[in-house]
JSON list of C-alpha atoms in Angstrom, two decimals:
[
{"chain": "A", "resi": 1, "resn": "UNK", "atom": "CA", "xyz": [-20.49, 2.78, 6.31]},
{"chain": "A", "resi": 2, "resn": "UNK", "atom": "CA", "xyz": [-18.51, 5.25, 8.40]},
{"chain": "A", "resi": 3, "resn": "UNK", "atom": "CA", "xyz": [-16.44, 8.07, 6.98]},
{"chain": "A", "resi": 4, "resn": "UNK", "atom": "CA", "xyz": [-13.30, 6.33, 8.24]},
{"chain": "A", "resi": 5, "resn": "UNK", "atom": "CA", "xyz": [-14.18, 3.12, 6.35]},
{"chain": "A", "resi": 6, "resn": "UNK", "atom": "CA", "xyz": [-14.87, 5.10, 3.19]},
{"chain": "A", "resi": 7, "resn": "UNK", "atom": "CA", "xyz": [-11.51, 6.84, 3.58]},
{"chain": "A", "resi": 8, "resn": "UNK", "atom": "CA", "xyz": [-9.72, 3.54, 4.17]},
{"chain": "A", "resi": 9, "resn": "UNK", "atom": "CA", "xyz": [-11.27, 1.96, 1.09]},
{"chain": "A", "resi": 10, "resn": "UNK", "atom": "CA", "xyz": [-10.48, 5.01, -1.05]},
{"chain": "A", "resi": 11, "resn": "UNK", "atom": "CA", "xyz": [-6.90, 5.08, 0.29]},
{"chain": "A", "resi": 12, "resn": "UNK", "atom": "CA", "xyz": [-6.41, 1.38, -0.49]},
{"chain": "A", "resi": 13, "resn": "UNK", "atom": "CA", "xyz": [-7.77, 1.84, -4.02]},
{"chain": "A", "resi": 14, "resn": "UNK", "atom": "CA", "xyz": [-5.45, 4.81, -4.53]},
{"chain": "A", "resi": 15, "resn": "UNK", "atom": "CA", "xyz": [-2.51, 2.71, -3.30]},
{"chain": "A", "resi": 16, "resn": "UNK", "atom": "CA", "xyz": [-3.30, -0.07, -5.78]},
{"chain": "A", "resi": 17, "resn": "UNK", "atom": "CA", "xyz": [-3.48, 2.41, -8.65]},
{"chain": "A", "resi": 18, "resn": "UNK", "atom": "CA", "xyz": [-0.25, 4.15, -7.60]},
{"chain": "A", "resi": 19, "resn": "UNK", "atom": "CA", "xyz": [1.57, 0.79, -7.41]},
{"chain": "A", "resi": 20, "resn": "UNK", "atom": "CA", "xyz": [0.40, -0.24, -10.87]},
{"chain": "A", "resi": 21, "resn": "UNK", "atom": "CA", "xyz": [1.41, 3.17, -12.27]},
{"chain": "A", "resi": 22, "resn": "UNK", "atom": "CA", "xyz": [4.80, 3.14, -10.48]},
{"chain": "A", "resi": 23, "resn": "UNK", "atom": "CA", "xyz": [4.09, 6.39, -8.61]},
{"chain": "A", "resi": 24, "resn": "UNK", "atom": "CA", "xyz": [6.60, 6.04, -5.80]},
{"chain": "A", "resi": 25, "resn": "UNK", "atom": "CA", "xyz": [6.12, 9.51, -4.28]},
{"chain": "A", "resi": 26, "resn": "UNK", "atom": "CA", "xyz": [2.34, 9.13, -4.14]},
{"chain": "A", "resi": 27, "resn": "UNK", "atom": "CA", "xyz": [2.76, 5.73, -2.49]},
{"chain": "A", "resi": 28, "resn": "UNK", "atom": "CA", "xyz": [4.95, 7.29, 0.19]},
{"chain": "A", "resi": 29, "resn": "UNK", "atom": "CA", "xyz": [2.28, 9.92, 0.85]},
{"chain": "A", "resi": 30, "resn": "UNK", "atom": "CA", "xyz": [-0.53, 7.38, 1.01]},
{"chain": "A", "resi": 31, "resn": "UNK", "atom": "CA", "xyz": [1.34, 4.99, 3.29]},
{"chain": "A", "resi": 32, "resn": "UNK", "atom": "CA", "xyz": [2.65, 7.57, 5.77]},
{"chain": "A", "resi": 33, "resn": "UNK", "atom": "CA", "xyz": [3.95, 4.73, 8.00]},
{"chain": "A", "resi": 34, "resn": "UNK", "atom": "CA", "xyz": [0.48, 3.72, 9.17]},
{"chain": "A", "resi": 35, "resn": "UNK", "atom": "CA", "xyz": [0.15, 0.08, 10.26]},
{"chain": "A", "resi": 36, "resn": "UNK", "atom": "CA", "xyz": [-1.64, -2.18, 7.78]},
{"chain": "A", "resi": 37, "resn": "UNK", "atom": "CA", "xyz": [-3.33, -5.53, 8.10]},
{"chain": "A", "resi": 38, "resn": "UNK", "atom": "CA", "xyz": [-1.21, -8.47, 6.97]},
{"chain": "A", "resi": 39, "resn": "UNK", "atom": "CA", "xyz": [-3.63, -9.47, 4.19]},
{"chain": "A", "resi": 40, "resn": "UNK", "atom": "CA", "xyz": [-3.71, -5.94, 2.71]},
{"chain": "A", "resi": 41, "resn": "UNK", "atom": "CA", "xyz": [0.06, -5.66, 2.89]},
{"chain": "A", "resi": 42, "resn": "UNK", "atom": "CA", "xyz": [0.51, -9.05, 1.24]},
{"chain": "A", "resi": 43, "resn": "UNK", "atom": "CA", "xyz": [-1.85, -8.11, -1.59]},
{"chain": "A", "resi": 44, "resn": "UNK", "atom": "CA", "xyz": [-0.04, -4.80, -2.25]},
{"chain": "A", "resi": 45, "resn": "UNK", "atom": "CA", "xyz": [3.32, -6.58, -2.13]},
{"chain": "A", "resi": 46, "resn": "UNK", "atom": "CA", "xyz": [2.17, -9.12, -4.72]},
{"chain": "A", "resi": 47, "resn": "UNK", "atom": "CA", "xyz": [0.93, -6.30, -6.92]},
{"chain": "A", "resi": 48, "resn": "UNK", "atom": "CA", "xyz": [4.27, -4.50, -6.63]},
{"chain": "A", "resi": 49, "resn": "UNK", "atom": "CA", "xyz": [6.16, -7.69, -7.46]},
{"chain": "A", "resi": 50, "resn": "UNK", "atom": "CA", "xyz": [4.16, -8.03, -10.68]},
{"chain": "A", "resi": 51, "resn": "UNK", "atom": "CA", "xyz": [5.57, -4.66, -11.78]},
{"chain": "A", "resi": 52, "resn": "UNK", "atom": "CA", "xyz": [9.05, -5.61, -10.54]},
{"chain": "A", "resi": 53, "resn": "UNK", "atom": "CA", "xyz": [9.76, -2.17, -9.06]},
{"chain": "A", "resi": 54, "resn": "UNK", "atom": "CA", "xyz": [12.30, -2.77, -6.30]},
{"chain": "A", "resi": 55, "resn": "UNK", "atom": "CA", "xyz": [11.82, 0.65, -4.67]},
{"chain": "A", "resi": 56, "resn": "UNK", "atom": "CA", "xyz": [8.07, 0.18, -4.35]},
{"chain": "A", "resi": 57, "resn": "UNK", "atom": "CA", "xyz": [8.54, -3.40, -3.11]},
{"chain": "A", "resi": 58, "resn": "UNK", "atom": "CA", "xyz": [10.83, -2.08, -0.37]},
{"chain": "A", "resi": 59, "resn": "UNK", "atom": "CA", "xyz": [8.33, 0.63, 0.59]},
{"chain": "A", "resi": 60, "resn": "UNK", "atom": "CA", "xyz": [5.62, -1.95, 1.05]},
{"chain": "A", "resi": 61, "resn": "UNK", "atom": "CA", "xyz": [7.85, -4.39, 2.92]},
{"chain": "A", "resi": 62, "resn": "UNK", "atom": "CA", "xyz": [8.69, -1.59, 5.36]},
{"chain": "A", "resi": 63, "resn": "UNK", "atom": "CA", "xyz": [5.01, -0.98, 6.26]},
{"chain": "A", "resi": 64, "resn": "UNK", "atom": "CA", "xyz": [4.40, -1.92, 9.90]},
{"chain": "A", "resi": 65, "resn": "UNK", "atom": "CA", "xyz": [1.78, -4.64, 10.36]},
{"chain": "A", "resi": 66, "resn": "UNK", "atom": "CA", "xyz": [-1.27, -4.14, 12.51]},
{"chain": "A", "resi": 67, "resn": "UNK", "atom": "CA", "xyz": [-1.52, -6.49, 15.47]}
]
C-alpha cells in the first residue's frame, strides 16, 4: 500500500468521524475542495443526512466529483 493510499484511507475515516460528530470546521479542512469519487461522496452524503445537519450536507454536496 502506498503512502498516498494510506493517507486517503485515513482522510476518509477522519471525514466519516467528523460528519458523525458534527465537526463542520474539521470537515472543511479535510475536504479542501479536492475532487472525490461519486461513490465516496454518496456515502458521506448519506451519513450526513442521517445526522440531519444542513450545513454539513451542503458542504458535501459542493464537493467536486472526480471524472
